[in-house]
Amino acid sequence: MARTLTRTLRRWLYIGHRWVGIVTCLFFAMWFISGVVMMYVAFPGLSDKERLAALPNIVWEKVVLSPDDAMKKAGTTRYPRDLRLNMIADEPVYRLSSWDGKWQAISAVDGRTIAEINEQQALAVAQHHPASKSPRLEETVDRDQWSVTARYDPLRPLYLIALGDDAGTKLYVSSRSGEIALDTNRTERVWNWLGSIPHWIYPTVLRKDGPLWRLVVLWISGICLVVGITGIWIGILRVRLKRRYANGNITPYRGWMAWHHVTGLIAGLFVLTWMFSGWLSLNPGEYFANRNTPREVLQRYAGHDAPDIAAAIRAPAGGPAVEARFVWLDGMPLMIVAKRDGTKTVIDPASGEITGLPQDRLWNAATKLLPDSRVESQLSLGEYDAYWYTHHNDRELPVLRATFDDEAQTWFHISPVTGDILGRIDSSRRTYRWLFNALHSLDFKLLLMYRPAWDIVLWLLSILGTIVSVSGVVIGWRYLRR
């Protein structure tokens, strides 16, 4: 009876893996091939360095309103999440981001609310981009393949402007605020159709509905994960290392079936960890903590919550600047000015003089981040480690790390130059770092230190995974033809 049951279960194991695998092997092959493309071409985005490089210098002589006046005009009752001064074409503008996600733009010249910009203003914004040659408005888009995510919702609709350069750069300029929301180039647009879009199952028609997209990807990757587990199980059941098959073979199969079996045994563990980590990237069950820092924590760090910072400001020392950001730190008002090359300097907003950021005030502010917990250590990192490293994104060095003894064992990474909180990570996010980043992208310090070691390892594993997947597709196609 037990032997009959075992045979029946094994038979259904083979049948289930075979027929479900016919479809899922297409996804496996797609993921491995597109993953190699993603190693070198990221999904289009706008880094802070790119954004600053496209801004004109602030014309301080035109700034009439103070930051306090701008906040009054915006009707804010508490200090906003973000307050910046930069230019829309030739007009200085304050940009305010509230804690509920709303954005406002207030003219620094006359205090009017800027709720819309026209096509000519958008073209004037585009002219300052370093790649701009002969900017031309192509169309006004509400949502397309590159601006599909919800992060751009407060800025829609967007003017799509071609810059006329050799790289085929296009800018997305907000028709509401005049901000550059995104830039893409021809290389990114072409290669992402072979990279991120198939890898993330990212067509616009699906991705525009965030919850539906997440559910679809969770189910597809979950089913593929089960197929991977059953494949390894069958592979182990059918391999013979001691009492071998005819001609001394370890597998009973030939041709594509043999390739599928043997490479599946060799690369099966890596295929499984890639599938599992990819599935975890969607945070099923919301198990892993949110990365965002709550408003209450940031307000304690600022030591201030009233809508004021300076009744008047002066042009900062140190030369031209393209942006000024107004913040509080431990009850101290600061203006952080940025140059086009990304260099940032801390300024006294009232005098315009360069002021050093007192490290004792910074660490004092850090102790207030979690008032019910104690700071266990105050570290200054001069080099990257397993939790603060650069790979696809630049990260500031040196950086300060404040570790707390709270239940979640929270760490905060803080810029010693500007005092900005650059990252918050607790024990669950550190676990996520190993279960996702390490297993999925092989972001191990040793591999990243000695490039192209990382590239070689990923290429080899991806080739093995592709062989497993493509052989499965061929086998499935033959079954379907029969």
Short mmCIF file of C-alpha atoms in Angstrom, two decimals:
data_model
loop_
_atom_site.label_atom_id
_atom_site.label_comp_id
_atom_site.label_asym_id
_atom_site.label_seq_id
_atom_site.Cartn_x
_atom_site.Cartn_y
_atom_site.Cartn_z
CA MET A 1 0.00 0.00 0.00
CA ALA A 2 2.78 2.43 0.96
CA ARG A 3 4.74 1.51 -2.18
CA THR A 4 1.70 2.12 -4.37
CA LEU A 5 1.07 5.50 -2.73
CA THR A 6 4.72 6.46 -3.20
CA ARG A 7 4.61 5.54 -6.87
CA THR A 8 1.38 7.51 -7.37
CA LEU A 9 2.79 10.59 -5.67
CA ARG A 10 6.01 10.34 -7.64
CA ARG A 11 4.05 10.00 -10.88
CA TRP A 12 2.03 13.13 -10.13
CA LEU A 13 5.23 14.92 -9.13
CA TYR A 14 6.65 14.21 -12.59
CA ILE A 15 3.41 15.12 -14.38
CA GLY A 16 2.97 18.35 -12.42
CA HIS A 17 6.55 19.47 -12.97
CA ARG A 18 6.35 18.60 -16.68
CA TRP A 19 3.16 20.44 -17.55
CA VAL A 20 3.48 23.45 -15.25
CA GLY A 21 7.14 23.68 -16.25
CA ILE A 22 6.19 24.06 -19.92
CA VAL A 23 4.89 27.56 -19.16
CA THR A 24 7.18 28.52 -16.29
CA CYS A 25 10.39 27.65 -18.17
CA LEU A 26 9.56 30.52 -20.52
CA PHE A 27 9.59 32.83 -17.50
CA PHE A 28 12.81 31.28 -16.21
CA ALA A 29 14.56 31.82 -19.55
CA MET A 30 13.24 35.38 -19.75
CA TRP A 31 14.44 36.20 -16.23
CA PHE A 32 17.95 34.85 -16.73
CA ILE A 33 18.53 36.58 -20.07
CA SER A 34 16.98 39.89 -18.97
CA GLY A 35 18.90 39.73 -15.70
CA VAL A 36 22.20 39.84 -17.59
CA VAL A 37 21.01 42.98 -19.40
CA MET A 38 20.07 44.56 -16.06
CA MET A 39 23.62 44.07 -14.81
CA TYR A 40 24.66 46.93 -17.09
CA VAL A 41 21.54 48.95 -18.00
CA ALA A 42 19.25 50.17 -15.21
CA PHE A 43 15.65 51.27 -15.55
CA PRO A 44 15.50 54.98 -16.45
CA GLY A 45 15.50 57.33 -13.48
CA LEU A 46 16.77 60.73 -12.42
CA SER A 47 19.56 60.76 -9.85
CA ASP A 48 20.11 63.78 -7.64
CA LYS A 49 23.39 64.47 -9.44
CA GLU A 50 21.63 64.44 -12.83
CA ARG A 51 18.86 66.66 -11.52
CA LEU A 52 21.27 69.26 -10.15
CA ALA A 53 23.32 69.26 -13.37
CA ALA A 54 20.22 70.33 -15.31
CA LEU A 55 19.36 73.34 -13.10
CA PRO A 56 20.34 76.96 -13.85
CA ASN A 57 22.09 79.08 -11.24
CA ILE A 58 19.79 80.79 -8.77
CA VAL A 59 19.45 84.51 -9.50
CA TRP A 60 19.49 85.71 -5.90
CA GLU A 61 18.71 89.31 -6.90
CA LYS A 62 15.24 88.15 -7.96
CA VAL A 63 14.44 86.41 -4.67
CA VAL A 64 11.97 88.67 -2.89
CA LEU A 65 10.09 86.22 -0.67
CA SER A 66 11.77 84.64 2.30
CA PRO A 67 11.26 80.95 3.13
CA ASP A 68 8.90 81.99 5.94
CA ASP A 69 6.81 84.04 3.50
CA ALA A 70 6.68 81.09 1.11
CA MET A 71 5.38 78.76 3.83
CA LYS A 72 2.72 81.31 4.79
CA LYS A 73 1.63 81.58 1.17
CA ALA A 74 1.43 77.79 0.99
CA GLY A 75 -0.77 77.75 4.10
CA THR A 76 1.33 75.16 5.90
CA THR A 77 0.78 74.74 9.65
CA ARG A 78 3.94 72.75 10.36
CA TYR A 79 7.39 72.60 8.89
CA PRO A 80 7.15 70.79 5.52
CA ARG A 81 8.88 67.55 4.68
CA ASP A 82 10.95 69.34 2.06
CA LEU A 83 11.57 73.02 1.25
CA ARG A 84 13.80 74.03 -1.66
CA LEU A 85 14.61 77.08 -3.73
CA ASN A 86 15.62 76.75 -7.38
CA MET A 87 14.72 78.17 -10.76
CA ILE A 88 11.97 77.57 -13.31
CA ALA A 89 13.67 78.96 -16.41
CA ASP A 90 14.50 82.51 -15.23
CA GLU A 91 12.22 82.66 -12.15
CA PRO A 92 13.23 81.59 -8.63
CA VAL A 93 10.67 79.27 -7.04
CA TYR A 94 10.16 77.68 -3.64
CA ARG A 95 9.11 74.02 -3.79
CA LEU A 96 7.35 72.57 -0.77
CA SER A 97 6.54 68.92 -0.11
CA SER A 98 4.03 68.28 2.68
CA TRP A 99 3.92 65.21 4.89
CA ASP A 100 0.86 63.88 3.07
CA GLY A 101 2.73 63.79 -0.25
CA LYS A 102 1.36 66.99 -1.79
CA TRP A 103 3.64 69.36 -3.68
CA GLN A 104 3.38 73.13 -4.08
CA ALA A 105 5.46 75.66 -6.00
CA ILE A 106 5.51 79.28 -4.81
CA SER A 107 7.12 82.06 -6.81
CA ALA A 108 9.97 83.68 -4.87
CA VAL A 109 9.33 86.87 -6.87
CA ASP A 110 5.68 87.67 -6.17
CA GLY A 111 4.39 84.83 -3.97
CA ARG A 112 1.87 83.44 -6.44
CA THR A 113 1.14 79.72 -6.47
CA ILE A 114 2.47 78.05 -9.59
CA ALA A 115 -0.02 75.34 -10.49
CA GLU A 116 0.75 75.05 -14.18
CA ILE A 117 3.49 75.90 -16.66
CA ASN A 118 3.10 76.23 -20.41
CA GLU A 119 5.00 74.57 -23.23
CA GLN A 120 7.39 77.47 -23.73
CA GLN A 121 8.34 77.45 -20.05
CA ALA A 122 8.94 73.69 -20.21
CA LEU A 123 11.22 74.17 -23.22
CA ALA A 124 13.09 76.90 -21.35
CA VAL A 125 13.61 74.44 -18.48
CA ALA A 126 14.95 71.83 -20.91
CA GLN A 127 17.45 74.28 -22.43
CA HIS A 128 19.54 74.19 -19.25
CA HIS A 129 20.10 70.43 -19.44
CA PRO A 130 23.78 69.72 -20.23
CA ALA A 131 22.76 67.48 -23.17
CA SER A 132 20.39 70.04 -24.67
CA LYS A 133 21.06 70.99 -28.31
CA SER A 134 17.75 71.73 -30.02
CA PRO A 135 14.96 70.90 -27.54
CA ARG A 136 11.63 70.06 -29.12
CA LEU A 137 8.30 69.25 -27.50
CA GLU A 138 7.13 65.83 -28.68
CA GLU A 139 3.90 65.42 -26.73
CA THR A 140 2.20 65.72 -23.38
CA VAL A 141 1.94 62.37 -21.64
CA ASP A 142 -0.02 61.37 -18.59
CA ARG A 143 1.65 57.98 -18.16
CA ASP A 144 3.94 55.91 -20.38
CA GLN A 145 6.33 52.99 -20.02
CA TRP A 146 9.06 55.05 -18.33
CA SER A 147 6.83 57.19 -16.09
CA VAL A 148 4.41 54.46 -15.10
CA THR A 149 4.98 54.34 -11.32
CA ALA A 150 2.97 56.26 -8.74
CA ARG A 151 5.95 58.42 -7.69
CA TYR A 152 5.23 60.71 -10.66
CA ASP A 153 1.52 61.15 -9.87
CA PRO A 154 1.90 64.57 -8.16
CA LEU A 155 3.74 65.88 -11.26
CA ARG A 156 1.41 64.68 -14.04
CA PRO A 157 0.78 65.40 -16.85
CA LEU A 158 4.33 65.58 -18.17
CA TYR A 159 5.82 67.40 -21.15
CA LEU A 160 7.98 64.99 -23.14
CA ILE A 161 10.86 66.98 -24.66
CA ALA A 162 13.52 65.62 -27.03
CA LEU A 163 16.84 67.39 -26.53
CA GLY A 164 18.18 66.72 -30.03
CA ASP A 165 21.49 65.25 -28.84
CA ASP A 166 23.25 62.21 -30.30
CA ALA A 167 22.22 60.02 -27.34
CA GLY A 168 18.52 60.64 -28.03
CA THR A 169 17.89 62.10 -24.56
CA LYS A 170 14.31 62.90 -23.63
CA LEU A 171 13.12 64.87 -20.60
CA TYR A 172 9.87 64.60 -18.72
CA VAL A 173 9.02 68.04 -17.35
CA SER A 174 6.09 68.45 -14.97
CA SER A 175 3.31 70.65 -16.35
CA ARG A 176 2.32 71.42 -12.76
CA SER A 177 5.59 72.49 -11.20
CA GLY A 178 8.18 72.78 -13.99
CA GLU A 179 10.42 70.16 -12.37
CA ILE A 180 12.37 67.66 -14.42
CA ALA A 181 10.81 64.41 -13.30
CA LEU A 182 12.80 61.97 -15.42
CA ASP A 183 15.25 61.65 -18.27
CA THR A 184 15.84 58.75 -20.63
CA ASN A 185 18.19 58.10 -23.53
CA ARG A 186 18.01 55.82 -26.55
CA THR A 187 20.27 53.17 -25.06
CA GLU A 188 18.17 52.90 -21.90
CA ARG A 189 14.92 52.76 -23.82
CA VAL A 190 16.08 50.03 -26.21
CA TRP A 191 17.87 47.78 -23.74
CA ASN A 192 15.18 47.98 -21.08
CA TRP A 193 12.80 46.18 -23.43
CA LEU A 194 15.25 43.28 -23.08
CA GLY A 195 16.05 43.97 -19.42
CA SER A 196 13.89 45.50 -16.70
CA ILE A 197 10.53 45.40 -18.50
CA PRO A 198 10.40 41.62 -19.07
CA HIS A 199 12.32 40.90 -15.85
CA TRP A 200 9.87 42.80 -13.66
CA ILE A 201 6.85 41.94 -15.85
CA TYR A 202 6.51 45.68 -16.27
CA PRO A 203 4.20 46.52 -19.22
CA THR A 204 2.40 49.81 -18.67
CA VAL A 205 -1.08 48.29 -18.87
CA LEU A 206 -0.28 46.10 -15.84
CA ARG A 207 2.18 48.24 -13.86
CA LYS A 208 -0.10 51.29 -13.74
CA ASP A 209 -2.24 49.32 -11.27
CA GLY A 210 0.31 48.80 -8.49
CA PRO A 211 -1.65 46.32 -6.29
CA LEU A 212 -2.69 44.21 -9.30
CA TRP A 213 0.87 44.13 -10.66
CA ARG A 214 2.22 43.08 -7.28
CA LEU A 215 -0.37 40.29 -6.98
CA VAL A 216 0.34 38.99 -10.50
CA VAL A 217 4.11 38.93 -9.98
CA LEU A 218 3.75 37.28 -6.56
CA TRP A 219 1.67 34.47 -8.03
CA ILE A 220 3.87 33.95 -11.09
CA SER A 221 7.11 33.90 -9.11
CA GLY A 222 5.49 31.77 -6.39
CA ILE A 223 4.41 29.12 -8.91
CA CYS A 224 7.87 29.20 -10.52
CA LEU A 225 9.40 28.72 -7.08
CA VAL A 226 7.33 25.55 -6.59
CA VAL A 227 8.39 24.30 -10.04
CA GLY A 228 12.03 24.90 -9.09
CA ILE A 229 11.64 22.90 -5.87
CA THR A 230 9.96 19.99 -7.66
CA GLY A 231 12.64 20.08 -10.35
CA ILE A 232 15.44 19.70 -7.81
CA TRP A 233 13.49 16.93 -6.08
CA ILE A 234 13.04 15.01 -9.34
CA GLY A 235 16.66 15.63 -10.30
CA ILE A 236 17.87 14.06 -7.05
CA LEU A 237 15.48 11.10 -7.42
CA ARG A 238 16.72 10.34 -10.94
CA VAL A 239 20.48 10.81 -10.53
CA ARG A 240 22.80 7.88 -9.87
CA LEU A 241 26.32 8.62 -8.71
CA LYS A 242 27.27 5.08 -7.62
CA ARG A 243 25.04 2.47 -9.31
CA ARG A 244 25.04 4.23 -12.64
CA TYR A 245 22.92 3.84 -15.72
CA ALA A 246 24.09 2.25 -18.98
CA ASN A 247 27.45 3.44 -20.31
CA GLY A 248 28.28 4.85 -16.87
CA ASN A 249 25.87 7.78 -17.14
CA ILE A 250 24.55 9.46 -14.01
CA THR A 251 21.29 10.38 -15.78
CA PRO A 252 18.80 8.13 -17.59
CA TYR A 253 18.05 10.88 -20.12
CA ARG A 254 19.58 11.88 -23.43
CA GLY A 255 19.71 15.00 -25.54
CA TRP A 256 17.86 18.02 -24.19
CA MET A 257 16.49 16.00 -21.28
CA ALA A 258 20.04 15.15 -20.20
CA TRP A 259 21.09 18.81 -20.42
CA HIS A 260 18.05 19.79 -18.37
CA HIS A 261 18.72 17.15 -15.73
CA VAL A 262 22.48 17.63 -15.28
CA THR A 263 22.59 21.45 -15.44
CA GLY A 264 19.54 21.50 -13.18
CA LEU A 265 21.49 19.52 -10.58
CA ILE A 266 24.52 21.79 -10.92
CA ALA A 267 22.67 25.12 -10.93
CA GLY A 268 19.48 24.08 -9.16
CA LEU A 269 20.41 25.66 -5.84
CA PHE A 270 21.27 28.98 -7.48
CA VAL A 271 18.08 28.93 -9.56
CA LEU A 272 16.08 28.27 -6.41
CA THR A 273 17.75 31.03 -4.38
CA TRP A 274 17.26 33.50 -7.25
CA MET A 275 13.58 32.60 -7.46
CA PHE A 276 13.10 32.75 -3.69
CA SER A 277 14.89 36.10 -3.32
CA GLY A 278 13.01 37.54 -6.30
CA TRP A 279 9.74 36.50 -4.71
CA LEU A 280 10.83 38.12 -1.43
CA SER A 281 11.54 41.42 -3.25
CA LEU A 282 7.78 42.07 -3.20
CA ASN A 283 7.75 41.70 0.60
CA PRO A 284 4.95 39.08 0.77
CA GLY A 285 2.86 39.47 3.90
CA GLU A 286 4.58 42.79 4.62
CA TYR A 287 7.03 40.86 6.77
CA PHE A 288 9.96 43.23 6.31
CA ALA A 289 9.84 46.72 7.83
CA ASN A 290 9.25 49.85 5.76
CA ARG A 291 12.43 51.75 4.85
CA ASN A 292 10.84 55.19 5.24
CA THR A 293 11.56 57.26 8.34
CA PRO A 294 8.34 58.43 10.08
CA ARG A 295 7.58 62.15 10.39
CA GLU A 296 7.75 62.05 14.20
CA VAL A 297 11.31 60.71 14.06
CA LEU A 298 12.45 63.36 11.58
CA GLN A 299 10.77 66.11 13.60
CA ARG A 300 12.63 65.07 16.76
CA TYR A 301 15.88 65.05 14.79
CA ALA A 302 15.14 68.55 13.46
CA GLY A 303 14.24 69.81 16.94
CA HIS A 304 11.66 72.10 15.35
CA ASP A 305 8.20 71.77 13.81
CA ALA A 306 6.94 75.34 13.30
CA PRO A 307 6.60 76.70 9.73
CA ASP A 308 9.51 79.13 9.90
CA ILE A 309 13.25 79.16 9.28
CA ALA A 310 14.32 82.63 8.14
CA ALA A 311 12.51 85.94 7.71
CA ALA A 312 15.08 86.93 5.09
CA ILE A 313 17.90 85.22 3.25
CA ARG A 314 21.08 86.43 1.59
CA ALA A 315 23.04 85.15 -1.36
CA PRO A 316 25.38 82.49 0.01
CA ALA A 317 29.13 82.79 0.05
CA GLY A 318 31.05 80.30 -2.02
CA GLY A 319 29.92 81.15 -5.54
CA PRO A 320 26.90 80.26 -7.71
CA ALA A 321 24.42 77.63 -6.58
CA VAL A 322 21.63 75.83 -8.42
CA GLU A 323 19.56 74.87 -5.40
CA ALA A 324 19.09 75.84 -1.77
CA ARG A 325 17.42 73.47 0.67
CA PHE A 326 16.18 74.72 4.04
CA VAL A 327 16.32 72.39 7.05
CA TRP A 328 16.49 72.32 10.83
CA LEU A 329 19.00 70.25 12.78
CA ASP A 330 18.83 70.00 16.57
CA GLY A 331 16.88 73.28 16.61
CA MET A 332 19.43 75.00 14.35
CA PRO A 333 18.25 76.51 11.02
CA LEU A 334 20.44 75.68 8.03
CA MET A 335 20.50 76.36 4.31
CA ILE A 336 22.20 73.64 2.27
CA VAL A 337 23.24 74.96 -1.12
CA ALA A 338 24.18 72.70 -4.02
CA LYS A 339 26.32 73.44 -7.04
CA ARG A 340 25.79 71.97 -10.49
CA ASP A 341 28.50 69.36 -9.89
CA GLY A 342 26.65 68.06 -6.83
CA THR A 343 28.90 69.72 -4.23
CA LYS A 344 26.92 70.75 -1.14
CA THR A 345 27.75 73.41 1.44
CA VAL A 346 26.05 74.30 4.72
CA ILE A 347 25.13 77.99 4.99
CA ASP A 348 23.65 80.19 7.70
CA PRO A 349 20.38 81.29 6.00
CA ALA A 350 20.32 84.67 7.76
CA SER A 351 23.91 85.78 7.05
CA GLY A 352 24.69 83.75 3.95
CA GLU A 353 28.04 82.73 5.46
CA ILE A 354 29.46 79.23 5.25
CA THR A 355 29.06 77.46 8.56
CA GLY A 356 30.54 74.16 9.62
CA LEU A 357 28.16 71.47 10.79
CA PRO A 358 28.99 70.96 14.49
CA GLN A 359 29.45 67.24 14.95
CA ASP A 360 28.43 67.40 18.60
CA ARG A 361 25.10 68.98 17.61
CA LEU A 362 24.66 66.32 14.94
CA TRP A 363 25.22 63.45 17.37
CA ASN A 364 23.01 65.18 19.94
CA ALA A 365 20.22 65.33 17.35
CA ALA A 366 20.80 61.66 16.55
CA THR A 367 20.18 60.64 20.18
CA LYS A 368 16.66 62.09 19.87
CA LEU A 369 15.69 59.93 16.90
CA LEU A 370 14.44 57.17 19.19
CA PRO A 371 13.85 58.83 22.57
CA ASP A 372 12.91 55.59 24.33
CA SER A 373 16.15 53.90 23.31
CA ARG A 374 19.83 54.44 23.92
CA VAL A 375 22.53 55.00 21.31
CA GLU A 376 24.80 51.97 21.59
CA SER A 377 27.51 53.19 19.25
CA GLN A 378 28.51 56.20 17.17
CA LEU A 379 30.59 55.14 14.18
CA SER A 380 32.23 57.07 11.36
CA LEU A 381 32.55 54.79 8.35
CA GLY A 382 35.43 55.68 6.06
CA GLU A 383 34.91 52.71 3.74
CA TYR A 384 32.01 50.61 2.56
CA ASP A 385 30.87 47.53 4.47
CA ALA A 386 28.19 44.86 4.10
CA TYR A 387 25.33 47.25 4.89
CA TRP A 388 26.57 50.51 3.41
CA TYR A 389 28.03 49.96 -0.02
CA THR A 390 27.83 51.24 -3.56
CA HIS A 391 26.91 49.07 -6.49
CA HIS A 392 24.23 50.38 -8.84
CA ASN A 393 23.79 53.56 -6.77
CA ASP A 394 26.33 56.03 -5.39
CA ARG A 395 26.52 56.33 -1.62
CA GLU A 396 28.24 59.01 0.38
CA LEU A 397 31.50 58.44 2.24
CA PRO A 398 32.40 59.05 4.96
CA VAL A 399 29.08 58.42 6.66
CA LEU A 400 28.01 58.34 10.29
CA ARG A 401 26.18 55.35 11.75
CA ALA A 402 24.14 55.63 14.94
CA THR A 403 23.05 52.25 16.34
CA PHE A 404 20.26 51.98 18.92
CA ASP A 405 19.40 49.33 21.52
CA ASP A 406 15.68 49.30 20.67
CA GLU A 407 13.85 46.04 20.06
CA ALA A 408 14.26 46.39 16.26
CA GLN A 409 18.01 47.17 16.64
CA THR A 410 17.72 50.23 14.41
CA TRP A 411 20.65 51.87 12.63
CA PHE A 412 20.61 55.35 11.10
CA HIS A 413 23.14 56.48 8.48
CA ILE A 414 23.76 60.23 8.57
CA SER A 415 25.70 62.57 6.31
CA PRO A 416 28.48 64.36 8.26
CA VAL A 417 28.43 67.12 5.60
CA THR A 418 24.73 68.06 5.50
CA GLY A 419 23.28 66.20 8.48
CA ASP A 420 20.77 64.43 6.22
CA ILE A 421 19.49 61.04 7.31
CA LEU A 422 20.63 58.92 4.39
CA GLY A 423 19.14 55.62 5.48
CA ARG A 424 17.33 53.75 8.23
CA ILE A 425 17.78 50.01 8.64
CA ASP A 426 16.59 47.67 11.38
CA SER A 427 17.12 43.95 11.99
CA SER A 428 14.39 42.94 9.53
CA ARG A 429 15.86 45.13 6.77
CA ARG A 430 19.32 43.70 7.46
CA THR A 431 17.83 40.23 7.07
CA TYR A 432 16.23 41.40 3.82
CA ARG A 433 19.61 42.65 2.64
CA TRP A 434 20.96 39.08 2.84
CA LEU A 435 17.84 37.29 1.60
CA PHE A 436 17.32 39.62 -1.36
CA ASN A 437 20.39 41.69 -2.29
CA ALA A 438 22.91 38.98 -1.46
CA LEU A 439 21.00 36.04 -2.91
CA HIS A 440 19.50 37.83 -5.91
CA SER A 441 22.23 40.26 -6.97
CA LEU A 442 25.20 38.55 -5.28
CA ASP A 443 26.07 41.85 -3.60
CA PHE A 444 28.88 40.35 -1.55
CA LYS A 445 31.67 42.71 -0.54
CA LEU A 446 34.45 40.45 -1.81
CA LEU A 447 32.92 40.16 -5.29
CA LEU A 448 32.19 43.89 -5.51
CA MET A 449 35.71 44.80 -4.39
CA TYR A 450 37.35 42.81 -7.16
CA ARG A 451 35.36 43.50 -10.28
CA PRO A 452 35.02 41.85 -12.74
CA ALA A 453 34.79 38.89 -10.30
CA TRP A 454 31.14 39.78 -9.73
CA ASP A 455 30.47 39.92 -13.49
CA ILE A 456 32.17 36.57 -14.16
CA VAL A 457 30.27 34.75 -11.40
CA LEU A 458 26.90 36.16 -12.49
CA TRP A 459 27.57 35.42 -16.15
CA LEU A 460 28.50 31.80 -15.42
CA LEU A 461 25.48 31.21 -13.19
CA SER A 462 23.18 32.97 -15.64
CA ILE A 463 24.44 30.78 -18.51
CA LEU A 464 23.75 27.64 -16.45
CA GLY A 465 20.30 28.95 -15.53
CA THR A 466 19.59 29.77 -19.18
CA ILE A 467 20.60 26.25 -20.26
CA VAL A 468 18.23 24.75 -17.67
CA SER A 469 15.42 27.06 -18.80
CA VAL A 470 15.90 26.81 -22.58
CA SER A 471 16.22 23.01 -22.42
CA GLY A 472 12.96 22.98 -20.45
CA VAL A 473 11.30 25.12 -23.14
CA VAL A 474 12.49 22.73 -25.89
CA ILE A 475 11.29 19.68 -23.95
CA GLY A 476 7.94 21.34 -23.29
CA TRP A 477 7.51 22.28 -26.94
CA ARG A 478 8.15 18.68 -27.98
CA TYR A 479 5.55 17.43 -25.52
CA LEU A 480 3.01 19.93 -26.82
CA ARG A 481 3.69 18.87 -30.43
CA ARG A 482 2.94 15.28 -29.51
#
